PDB file of C-alpha atoms in Angstrom:
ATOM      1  CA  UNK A 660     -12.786 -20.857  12.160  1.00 39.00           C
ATOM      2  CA  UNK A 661      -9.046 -22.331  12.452  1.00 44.00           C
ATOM      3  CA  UNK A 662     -10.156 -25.133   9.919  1.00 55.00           C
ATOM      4  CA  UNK A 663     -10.258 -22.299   6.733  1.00 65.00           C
ATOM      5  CA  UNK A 664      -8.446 -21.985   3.374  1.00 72.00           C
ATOM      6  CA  UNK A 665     -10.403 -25.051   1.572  1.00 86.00           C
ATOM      7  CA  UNK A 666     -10.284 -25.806  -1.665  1.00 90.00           C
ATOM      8  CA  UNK A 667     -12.400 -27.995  -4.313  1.00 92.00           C
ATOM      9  CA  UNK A 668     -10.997 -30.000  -6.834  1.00 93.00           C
ATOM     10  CA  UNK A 669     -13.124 -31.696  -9.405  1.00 93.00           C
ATOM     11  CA  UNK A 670     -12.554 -33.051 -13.114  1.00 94.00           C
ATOM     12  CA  UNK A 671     -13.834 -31.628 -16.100  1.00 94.00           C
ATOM     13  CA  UNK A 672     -13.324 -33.066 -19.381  1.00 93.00           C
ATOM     14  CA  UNK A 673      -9.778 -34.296 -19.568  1.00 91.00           C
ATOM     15  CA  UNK A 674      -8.803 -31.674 -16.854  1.00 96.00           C
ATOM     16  CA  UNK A 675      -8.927 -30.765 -13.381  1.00 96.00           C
ATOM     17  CA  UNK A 676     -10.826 -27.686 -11.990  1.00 97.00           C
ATOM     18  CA  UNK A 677      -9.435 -26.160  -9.201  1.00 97.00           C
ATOM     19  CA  UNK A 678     -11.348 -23.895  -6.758  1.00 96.00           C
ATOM     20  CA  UNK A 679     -10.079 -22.482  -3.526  1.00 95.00           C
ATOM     21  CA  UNK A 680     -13.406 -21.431  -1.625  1.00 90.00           C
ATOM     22  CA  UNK A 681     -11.998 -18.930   0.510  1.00 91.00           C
ATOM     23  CA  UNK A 682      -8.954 -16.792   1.413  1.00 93.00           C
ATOM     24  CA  UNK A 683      -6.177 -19.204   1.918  1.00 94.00           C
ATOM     25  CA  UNK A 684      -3.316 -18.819   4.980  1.00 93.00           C
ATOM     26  CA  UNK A 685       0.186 -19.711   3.915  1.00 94.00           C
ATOM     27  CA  UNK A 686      -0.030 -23.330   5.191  1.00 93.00           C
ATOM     28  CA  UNK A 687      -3.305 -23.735   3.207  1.00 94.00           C
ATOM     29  CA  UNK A 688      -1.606 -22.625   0.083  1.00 95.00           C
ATOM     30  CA  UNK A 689       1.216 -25.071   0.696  1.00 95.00           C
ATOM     31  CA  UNK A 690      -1.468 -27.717   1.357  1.00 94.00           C
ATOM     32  CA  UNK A 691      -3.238 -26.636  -2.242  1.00 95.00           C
ATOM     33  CA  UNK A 692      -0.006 -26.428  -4.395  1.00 96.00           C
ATOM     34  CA  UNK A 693       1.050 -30.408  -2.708  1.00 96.00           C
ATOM     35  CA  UNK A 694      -2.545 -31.960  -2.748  1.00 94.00           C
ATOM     36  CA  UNK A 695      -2.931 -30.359  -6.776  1.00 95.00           C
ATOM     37  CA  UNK A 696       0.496 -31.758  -7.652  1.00 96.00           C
ATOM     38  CA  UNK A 697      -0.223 -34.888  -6.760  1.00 96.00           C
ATOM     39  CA  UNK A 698      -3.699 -34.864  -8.069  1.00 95.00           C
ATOM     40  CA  UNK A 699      -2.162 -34.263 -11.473  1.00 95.00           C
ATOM     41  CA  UNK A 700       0.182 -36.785 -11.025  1.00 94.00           C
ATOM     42  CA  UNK A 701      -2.853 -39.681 -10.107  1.00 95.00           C
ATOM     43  CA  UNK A 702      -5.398 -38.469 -12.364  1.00 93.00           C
ATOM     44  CA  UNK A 703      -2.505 -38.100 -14.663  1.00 92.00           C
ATOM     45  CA  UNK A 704      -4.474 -35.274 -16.584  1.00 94.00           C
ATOM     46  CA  UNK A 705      -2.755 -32.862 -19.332  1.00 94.00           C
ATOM     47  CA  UNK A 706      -4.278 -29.560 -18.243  1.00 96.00           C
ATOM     48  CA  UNK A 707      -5.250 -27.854 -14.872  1.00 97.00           C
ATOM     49  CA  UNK A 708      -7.538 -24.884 -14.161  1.00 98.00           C
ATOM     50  CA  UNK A 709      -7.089 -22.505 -11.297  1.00 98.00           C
ATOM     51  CA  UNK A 710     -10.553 -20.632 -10.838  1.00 98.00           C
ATOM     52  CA  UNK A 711      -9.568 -17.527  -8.290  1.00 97.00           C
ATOM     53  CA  UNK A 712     -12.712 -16.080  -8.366  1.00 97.00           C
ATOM     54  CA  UNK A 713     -13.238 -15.886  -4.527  1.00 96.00           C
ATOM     55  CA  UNK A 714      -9.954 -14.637  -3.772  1.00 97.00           C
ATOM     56  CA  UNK A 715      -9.945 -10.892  -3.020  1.00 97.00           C
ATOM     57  CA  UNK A 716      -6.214 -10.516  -2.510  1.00 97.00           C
ATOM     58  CA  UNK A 717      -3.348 -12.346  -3.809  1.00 97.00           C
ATOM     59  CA  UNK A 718      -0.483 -11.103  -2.228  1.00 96.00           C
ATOM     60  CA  UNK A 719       3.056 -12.247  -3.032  1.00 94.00           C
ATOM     61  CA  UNK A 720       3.224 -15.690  -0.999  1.00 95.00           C
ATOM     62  CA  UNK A 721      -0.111 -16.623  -3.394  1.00 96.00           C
ATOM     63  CA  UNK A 722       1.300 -15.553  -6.201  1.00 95.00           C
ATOM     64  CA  UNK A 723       4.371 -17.075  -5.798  1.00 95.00           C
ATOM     65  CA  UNK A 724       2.502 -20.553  -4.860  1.00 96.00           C
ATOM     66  CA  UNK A 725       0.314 -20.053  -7.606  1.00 97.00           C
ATOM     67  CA  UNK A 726       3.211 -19.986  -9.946  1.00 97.00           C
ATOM     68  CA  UNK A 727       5.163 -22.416  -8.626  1.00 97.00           C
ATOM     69  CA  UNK A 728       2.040 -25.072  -9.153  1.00 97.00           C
ATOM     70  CA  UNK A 729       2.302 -23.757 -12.723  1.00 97.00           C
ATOM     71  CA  UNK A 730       5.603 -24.463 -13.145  1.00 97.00           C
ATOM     72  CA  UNK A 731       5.839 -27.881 -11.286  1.00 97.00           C
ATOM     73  CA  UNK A 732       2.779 -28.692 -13.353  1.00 97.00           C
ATOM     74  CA  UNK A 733       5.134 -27.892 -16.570  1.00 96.00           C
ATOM     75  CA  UNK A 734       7.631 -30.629 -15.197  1.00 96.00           C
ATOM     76  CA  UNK A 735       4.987 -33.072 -14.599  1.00 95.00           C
ATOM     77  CA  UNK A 736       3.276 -32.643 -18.182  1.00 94.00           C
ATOM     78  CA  UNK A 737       0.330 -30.719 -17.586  1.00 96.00           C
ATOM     79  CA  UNK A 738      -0.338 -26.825 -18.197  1.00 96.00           C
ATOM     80  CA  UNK A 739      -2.280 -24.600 -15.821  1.00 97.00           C
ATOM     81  CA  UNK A 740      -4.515 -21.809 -16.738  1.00 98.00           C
ATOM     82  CA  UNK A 741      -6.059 -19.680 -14.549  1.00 98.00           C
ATOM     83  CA  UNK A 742      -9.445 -17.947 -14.545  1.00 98.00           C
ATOM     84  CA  UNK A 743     -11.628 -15.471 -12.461  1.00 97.00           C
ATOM     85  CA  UNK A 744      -9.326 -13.339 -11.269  1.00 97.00           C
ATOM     86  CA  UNK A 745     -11.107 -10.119 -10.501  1.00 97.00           C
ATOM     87  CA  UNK A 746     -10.065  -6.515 -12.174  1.00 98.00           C
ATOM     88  CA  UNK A 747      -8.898  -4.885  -8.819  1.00 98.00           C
ATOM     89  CA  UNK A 748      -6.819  -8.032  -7.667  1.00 98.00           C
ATOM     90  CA  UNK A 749      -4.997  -7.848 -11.597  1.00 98.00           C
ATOM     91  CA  UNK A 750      -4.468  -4.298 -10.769  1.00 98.00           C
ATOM     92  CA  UNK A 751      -2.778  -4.722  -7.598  1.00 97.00           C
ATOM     93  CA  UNK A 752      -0.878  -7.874  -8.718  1.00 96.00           C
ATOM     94  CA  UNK A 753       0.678  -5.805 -11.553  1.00 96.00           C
ATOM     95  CA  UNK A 754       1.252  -3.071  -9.215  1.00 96.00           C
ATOM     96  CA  UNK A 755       3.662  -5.232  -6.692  1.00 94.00           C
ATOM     97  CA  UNK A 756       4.933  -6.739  -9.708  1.00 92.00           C
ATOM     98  CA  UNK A 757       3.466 -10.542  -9.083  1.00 92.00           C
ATOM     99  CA  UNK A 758       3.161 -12.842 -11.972  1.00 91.00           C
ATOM    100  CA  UNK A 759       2.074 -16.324 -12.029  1.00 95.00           C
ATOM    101  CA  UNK A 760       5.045 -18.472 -13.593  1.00 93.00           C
ATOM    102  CA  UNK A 761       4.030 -20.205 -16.751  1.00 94.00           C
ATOM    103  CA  UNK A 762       0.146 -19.834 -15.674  1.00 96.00           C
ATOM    104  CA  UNK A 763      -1.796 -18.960 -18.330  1.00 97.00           C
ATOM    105  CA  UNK A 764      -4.591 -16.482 -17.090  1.00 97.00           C
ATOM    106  CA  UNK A 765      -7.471 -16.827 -18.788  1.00 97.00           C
ATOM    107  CA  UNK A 766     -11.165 -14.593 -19.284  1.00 96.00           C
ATOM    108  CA  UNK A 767     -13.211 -17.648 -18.148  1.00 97.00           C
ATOM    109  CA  UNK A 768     -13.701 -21.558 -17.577  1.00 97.00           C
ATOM    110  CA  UNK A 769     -15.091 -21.638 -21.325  1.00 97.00           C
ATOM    111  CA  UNK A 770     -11.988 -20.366 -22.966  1.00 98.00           C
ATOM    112  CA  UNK A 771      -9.402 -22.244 -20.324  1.00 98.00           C
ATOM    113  CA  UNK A 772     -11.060 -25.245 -21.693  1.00 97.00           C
ATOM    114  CA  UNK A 773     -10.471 -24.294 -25.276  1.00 97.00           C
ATOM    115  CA  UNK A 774      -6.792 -23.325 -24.436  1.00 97.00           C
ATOM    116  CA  UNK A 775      -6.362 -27.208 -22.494  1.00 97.00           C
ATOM    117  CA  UNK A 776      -7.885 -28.629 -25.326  1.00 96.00           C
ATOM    118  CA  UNK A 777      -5.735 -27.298 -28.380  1.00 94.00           C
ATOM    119  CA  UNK A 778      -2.727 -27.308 -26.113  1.00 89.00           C
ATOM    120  CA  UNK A 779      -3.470 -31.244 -25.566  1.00 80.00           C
ATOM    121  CA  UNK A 780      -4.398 -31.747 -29.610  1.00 76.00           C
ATOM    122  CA  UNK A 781      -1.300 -30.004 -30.765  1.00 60.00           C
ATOM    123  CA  UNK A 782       0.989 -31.914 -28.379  1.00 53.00           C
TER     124      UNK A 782
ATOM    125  CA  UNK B1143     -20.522  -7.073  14.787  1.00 45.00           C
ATOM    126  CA  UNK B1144     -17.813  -4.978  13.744  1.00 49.00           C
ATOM    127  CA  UNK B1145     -19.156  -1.046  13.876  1.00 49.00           C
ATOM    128  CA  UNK B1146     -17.419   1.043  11.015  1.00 51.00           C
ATOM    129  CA  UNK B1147     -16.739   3.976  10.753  1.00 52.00           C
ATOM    130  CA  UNK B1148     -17.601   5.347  13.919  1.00 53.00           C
ATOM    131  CA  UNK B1149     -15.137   2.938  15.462  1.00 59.00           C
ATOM    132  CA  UNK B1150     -11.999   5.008  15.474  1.00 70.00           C
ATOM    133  CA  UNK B1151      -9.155   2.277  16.026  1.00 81.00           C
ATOM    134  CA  UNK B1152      -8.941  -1.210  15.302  1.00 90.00           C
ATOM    135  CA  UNK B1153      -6.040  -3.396  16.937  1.00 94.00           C
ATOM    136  CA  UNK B1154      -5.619  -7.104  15.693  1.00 96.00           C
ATOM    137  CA  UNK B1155      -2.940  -9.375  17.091  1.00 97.00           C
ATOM    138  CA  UNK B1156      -0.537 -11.315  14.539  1.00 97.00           C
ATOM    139  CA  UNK B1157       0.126 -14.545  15.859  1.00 97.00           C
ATOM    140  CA  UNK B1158      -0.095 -17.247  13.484  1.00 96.00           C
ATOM    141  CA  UNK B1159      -1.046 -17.816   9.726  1.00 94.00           C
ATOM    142  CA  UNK B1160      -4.881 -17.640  10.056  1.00 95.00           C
ATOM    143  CA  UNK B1161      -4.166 -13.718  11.794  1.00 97.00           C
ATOM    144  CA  UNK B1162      -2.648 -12.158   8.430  1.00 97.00           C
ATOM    145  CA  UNK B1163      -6.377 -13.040   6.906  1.00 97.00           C
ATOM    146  CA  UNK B1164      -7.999 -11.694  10.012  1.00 97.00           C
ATOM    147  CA  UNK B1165      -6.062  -8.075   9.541  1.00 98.00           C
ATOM    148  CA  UNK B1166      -6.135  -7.940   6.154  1.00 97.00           C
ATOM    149  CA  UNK B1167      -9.529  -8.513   6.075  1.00 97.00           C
ATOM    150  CA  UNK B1168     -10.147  -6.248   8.973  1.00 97.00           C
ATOM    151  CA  UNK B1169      -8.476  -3.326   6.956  1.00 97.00           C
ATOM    152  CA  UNK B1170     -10.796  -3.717   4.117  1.00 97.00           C
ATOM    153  CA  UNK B1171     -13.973  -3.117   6.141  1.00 96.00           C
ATOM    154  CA  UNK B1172     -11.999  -0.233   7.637  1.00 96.00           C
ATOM    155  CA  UNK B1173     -10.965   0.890   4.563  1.00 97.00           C
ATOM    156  CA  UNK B1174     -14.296   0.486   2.374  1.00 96.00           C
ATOM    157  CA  UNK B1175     -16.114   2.138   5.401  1.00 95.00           C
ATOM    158  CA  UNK B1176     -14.231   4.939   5.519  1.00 95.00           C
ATOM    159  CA  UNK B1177     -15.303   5.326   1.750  1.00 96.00           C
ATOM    160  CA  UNK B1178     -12.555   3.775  -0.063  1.00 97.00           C
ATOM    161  CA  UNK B1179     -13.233   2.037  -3.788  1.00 98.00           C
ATOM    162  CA  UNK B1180     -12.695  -1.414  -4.629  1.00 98.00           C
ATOM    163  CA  UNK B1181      -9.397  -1.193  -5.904  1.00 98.00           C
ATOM    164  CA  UNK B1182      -8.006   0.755  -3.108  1.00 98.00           C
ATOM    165  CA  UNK B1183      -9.312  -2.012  -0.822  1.00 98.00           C
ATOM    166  CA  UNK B1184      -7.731  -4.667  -2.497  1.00 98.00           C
ATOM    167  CA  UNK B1185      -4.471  -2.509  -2.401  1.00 98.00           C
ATOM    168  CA  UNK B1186      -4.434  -1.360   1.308  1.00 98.00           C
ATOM    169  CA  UNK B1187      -5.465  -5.518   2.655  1.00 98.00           C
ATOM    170  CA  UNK B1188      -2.640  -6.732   0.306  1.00 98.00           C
ATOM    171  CA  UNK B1189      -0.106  -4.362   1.588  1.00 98.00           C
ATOM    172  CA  UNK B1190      -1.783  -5.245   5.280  1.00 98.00           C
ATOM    173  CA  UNK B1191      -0.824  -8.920   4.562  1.00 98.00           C
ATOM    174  CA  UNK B1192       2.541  -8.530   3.370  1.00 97.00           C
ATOM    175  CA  UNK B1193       3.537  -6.393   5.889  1.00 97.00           C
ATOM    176  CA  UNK B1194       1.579  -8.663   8.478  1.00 97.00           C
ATOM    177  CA  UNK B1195       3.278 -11.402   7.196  1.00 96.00           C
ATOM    178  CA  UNK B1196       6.773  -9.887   7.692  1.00 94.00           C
ATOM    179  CA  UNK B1197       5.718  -9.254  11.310  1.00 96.00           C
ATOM    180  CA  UNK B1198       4.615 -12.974  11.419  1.00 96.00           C
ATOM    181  CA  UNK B1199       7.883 -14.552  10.151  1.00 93.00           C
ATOM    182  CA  UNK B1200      10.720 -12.500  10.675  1.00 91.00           C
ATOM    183  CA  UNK B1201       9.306 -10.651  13.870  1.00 94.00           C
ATOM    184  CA  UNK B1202       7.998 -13.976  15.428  1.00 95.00           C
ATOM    185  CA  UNK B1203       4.669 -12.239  15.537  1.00 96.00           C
ATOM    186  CA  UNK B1204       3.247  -8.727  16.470  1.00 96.00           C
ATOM    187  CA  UNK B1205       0.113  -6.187  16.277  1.00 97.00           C
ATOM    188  CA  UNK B1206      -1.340  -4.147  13.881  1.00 98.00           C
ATOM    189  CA  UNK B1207      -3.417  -1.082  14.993  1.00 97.00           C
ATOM    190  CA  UNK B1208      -5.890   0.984  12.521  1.00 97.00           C
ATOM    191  CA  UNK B1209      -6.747   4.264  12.537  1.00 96.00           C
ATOM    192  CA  UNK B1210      -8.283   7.112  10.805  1.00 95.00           C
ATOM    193  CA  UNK B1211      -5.767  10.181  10.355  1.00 93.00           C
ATOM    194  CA  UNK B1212      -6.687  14.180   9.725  1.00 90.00           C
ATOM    195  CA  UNK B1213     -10.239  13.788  10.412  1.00 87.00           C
ATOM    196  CA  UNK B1214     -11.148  10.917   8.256  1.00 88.00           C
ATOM    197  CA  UNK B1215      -9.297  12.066   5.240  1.00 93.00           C
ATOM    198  CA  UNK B1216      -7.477   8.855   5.544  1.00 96.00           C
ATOM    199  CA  UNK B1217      -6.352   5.668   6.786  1.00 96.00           C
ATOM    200  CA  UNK B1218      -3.144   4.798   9.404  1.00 97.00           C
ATOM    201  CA  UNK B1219      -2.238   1.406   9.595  1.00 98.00           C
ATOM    202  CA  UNK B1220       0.491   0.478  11.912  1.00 98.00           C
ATOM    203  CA  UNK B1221       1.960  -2.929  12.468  1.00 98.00           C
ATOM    204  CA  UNK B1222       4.381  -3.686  15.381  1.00 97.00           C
ATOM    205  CA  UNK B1223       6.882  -6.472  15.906  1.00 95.00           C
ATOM    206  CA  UNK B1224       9.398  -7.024  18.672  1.00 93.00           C
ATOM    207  CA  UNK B1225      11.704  -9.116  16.402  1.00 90.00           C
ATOM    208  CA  UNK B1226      15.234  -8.931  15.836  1.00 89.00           C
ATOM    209  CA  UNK B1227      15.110  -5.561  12.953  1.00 88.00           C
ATOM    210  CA  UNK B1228      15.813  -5.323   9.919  1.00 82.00           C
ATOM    211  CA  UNK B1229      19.300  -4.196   9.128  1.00 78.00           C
ATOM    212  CA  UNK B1230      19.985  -1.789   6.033  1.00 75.00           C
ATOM    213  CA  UNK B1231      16.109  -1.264   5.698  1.00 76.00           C
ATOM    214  CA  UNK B1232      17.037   1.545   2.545  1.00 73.00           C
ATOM    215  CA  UNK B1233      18.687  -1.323   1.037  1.00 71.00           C
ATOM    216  CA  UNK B1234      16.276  -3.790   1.482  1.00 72.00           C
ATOM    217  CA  UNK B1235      13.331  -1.011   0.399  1.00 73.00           C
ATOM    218  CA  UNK B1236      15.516  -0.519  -3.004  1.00 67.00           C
ATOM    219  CA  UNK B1237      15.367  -4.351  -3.449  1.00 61.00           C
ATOM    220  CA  UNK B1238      19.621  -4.489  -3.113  1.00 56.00           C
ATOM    221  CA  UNK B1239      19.498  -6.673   0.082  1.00 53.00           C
ATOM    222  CA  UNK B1240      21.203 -10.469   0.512  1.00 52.00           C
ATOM    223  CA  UNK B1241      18.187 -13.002   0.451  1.00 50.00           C
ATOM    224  CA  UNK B1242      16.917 -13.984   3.716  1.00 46.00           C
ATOM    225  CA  UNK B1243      14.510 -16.023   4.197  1.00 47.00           C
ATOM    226  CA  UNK B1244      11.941 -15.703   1.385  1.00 49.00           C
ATOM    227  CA  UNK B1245      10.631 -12.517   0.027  1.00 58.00           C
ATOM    228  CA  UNK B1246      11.314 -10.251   2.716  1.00 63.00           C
ATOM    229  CA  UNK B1247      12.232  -7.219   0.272  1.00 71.00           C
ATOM    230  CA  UNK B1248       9.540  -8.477  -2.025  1.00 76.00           C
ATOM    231  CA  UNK B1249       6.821  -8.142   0.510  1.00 85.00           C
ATOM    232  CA  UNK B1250       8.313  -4.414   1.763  1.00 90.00           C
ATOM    233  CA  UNK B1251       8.793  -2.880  -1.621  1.00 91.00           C
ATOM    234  CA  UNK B1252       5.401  -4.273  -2.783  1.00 92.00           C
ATOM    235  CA  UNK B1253       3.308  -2.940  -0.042  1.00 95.00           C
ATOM    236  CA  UNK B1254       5.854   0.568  -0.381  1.00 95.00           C
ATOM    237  CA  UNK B1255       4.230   0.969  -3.803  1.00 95.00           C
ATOM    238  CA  UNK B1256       0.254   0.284  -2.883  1.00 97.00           C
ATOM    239  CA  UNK B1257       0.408   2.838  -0.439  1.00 98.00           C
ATOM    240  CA  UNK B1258       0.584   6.217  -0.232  1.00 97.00           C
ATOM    241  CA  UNK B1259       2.719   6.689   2.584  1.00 97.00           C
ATOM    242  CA  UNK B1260       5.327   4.446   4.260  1.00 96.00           C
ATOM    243  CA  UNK B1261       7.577   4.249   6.820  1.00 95.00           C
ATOM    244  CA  UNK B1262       9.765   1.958   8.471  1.00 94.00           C
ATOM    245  CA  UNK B1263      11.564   2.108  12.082  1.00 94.00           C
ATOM    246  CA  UNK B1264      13.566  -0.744  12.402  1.00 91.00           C
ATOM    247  CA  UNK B1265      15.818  -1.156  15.506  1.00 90.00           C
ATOM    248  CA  UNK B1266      18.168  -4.429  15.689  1.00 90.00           C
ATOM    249  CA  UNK B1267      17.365  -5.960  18.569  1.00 90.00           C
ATOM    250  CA  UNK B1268      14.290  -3.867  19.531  1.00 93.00           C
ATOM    251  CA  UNK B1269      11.605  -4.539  16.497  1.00 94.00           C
ATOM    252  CA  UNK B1270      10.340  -3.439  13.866  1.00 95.00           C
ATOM    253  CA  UNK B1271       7.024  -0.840  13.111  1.00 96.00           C
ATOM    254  CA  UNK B1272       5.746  -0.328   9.948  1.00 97.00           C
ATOM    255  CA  UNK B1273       3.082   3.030   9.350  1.00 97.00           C
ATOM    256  CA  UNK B1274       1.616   2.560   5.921  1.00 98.00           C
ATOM    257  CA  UNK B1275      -0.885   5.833   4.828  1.00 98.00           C
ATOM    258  CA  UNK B1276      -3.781   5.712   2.246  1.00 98.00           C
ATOM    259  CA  UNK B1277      -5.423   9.215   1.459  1.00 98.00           C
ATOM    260  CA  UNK B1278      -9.241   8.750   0.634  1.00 97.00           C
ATOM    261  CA  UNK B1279      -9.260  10.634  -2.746  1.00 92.00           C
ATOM    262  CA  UNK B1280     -10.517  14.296  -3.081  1.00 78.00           C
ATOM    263  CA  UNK B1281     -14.717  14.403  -3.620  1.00 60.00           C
ATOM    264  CA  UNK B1282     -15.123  10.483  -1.733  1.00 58.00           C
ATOM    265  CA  UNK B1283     -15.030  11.953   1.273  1.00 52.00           C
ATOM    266  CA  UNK B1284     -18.076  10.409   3.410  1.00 52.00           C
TER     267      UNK B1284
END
């Protein structure tokens, strides 16, 4: 029970696909923004993908570690999209007034991979 | 198991990281028992973990209680901390507050705005208790 907030990371293409499994405490969201930046930095990959689709709430600590992995991932090279958010958490998110940084949400893993895949041709 | 609705209060202690999950989640069933949508949900267990949170880091921990209000027209959540207060809370609900700590006003004025009711008695010294109101819209009445 006290072991929760995990999250899998696995590559795709050129990228990395990142998937917390479950609602995430604040020390597990520190954990996920640390273990992903330095998963970018080893795999040195150009493009990261943030899959929230089993996250029911993101409140302001997640969205302000979401961001913040977007915009360390910036420094480091790489852009981050992210997909699966659901309608109701968008609508509350824009409600408090959260955004993401320089995250780029995305409809779905299909079109993230287009994005990271132009982004990484044009650059 | 958890028996909703006919359960009329819910109290959840807020002592460490993993708790704000536990009462946030605990207010959805609440809430989505008591009849409210999706979107309401979301909005009443993400102003439940801001709030929580607050209680967590600036109150060094506290309690949040649940409870239906005018004969299950709506939803009372209250969370509790014996902290040291929050000075100037009107300033710190209008978002003019010196920064302290991270994303105390943030958290507040966010949660203010998901709700439809909110109040906060803050006493240096004493605590602080938060009662945060959601009114089942007219016709979803179960």
């Amino acid at each position: 029970m006290e072991k929760r907030g995990r999250a899998s990371i696995l590559k795709i293409e050129d990228f990395l696909l990142a998937t917390p499994e479950e609602a995430m405490h604040d020390l597990a969201a520190i954990q996920f923004k640390d273990d992903l930046l330095q998963r970018v930095k080893e795999t040195k990959i150009s493009g990261l993908i943030i899959d929230l689709c089993r996250i029911d709430v993101v409140d302001s600590f997640m969205g302000r570690t979401i961001g913040e992995i977007a915009n360390s991932a910036a420094l480091l090279g790489a852009e981050v999209a992210v997909i699966g958010l659901r309608p109701e958490v968008a609508i509350t998110m824009v409600e408090m007034g959260i955004s993401l940084g320089q995250a780029h949400p995305l409809l779905n893993l299909d079109l993230a991979l287009e994005f990271l895949r132009n982004q990484t041709r044009g650059a | 198991m958890i028996k909703f609705p006919d359960e009329e209060f819910v109290e959840v202690e807020i002592q460490e990281d993993f708790d704000i999950i536990k009462a946030r989640a605990r207010a959805r069933v609440f809430a989505e028992a008591l009849g409210f949508g999706i979107v309401d949900q979301t909005r009443i267990a993400t102003a439940v973990s801001e709030i929580a949170r607050n209680a967590l880091v600036y109150g060094g921990g506290g309690k949040m209680t649940l409870g239906t209000i005018e004969g299950k027209r709506g939803l009372e959540i209250v969370i509790v901390d014996h902290g040291p207060g929050i000075p100037n809370v009107d300033r710190v609900l209008i978002g003019n507050y010196p920064k302290r700590g991270i994303g105390l006003g943030l958290g507040l004025q966010g949660a203010k705005r998901l709700m439809d009711e909110f109040y906060i008695d803050s006493k240096p010294g004493v605590g602080t208790k938060v009662t945060m109101r959601k009114w089942l819209p007219s016709g979803s009445r179960r």
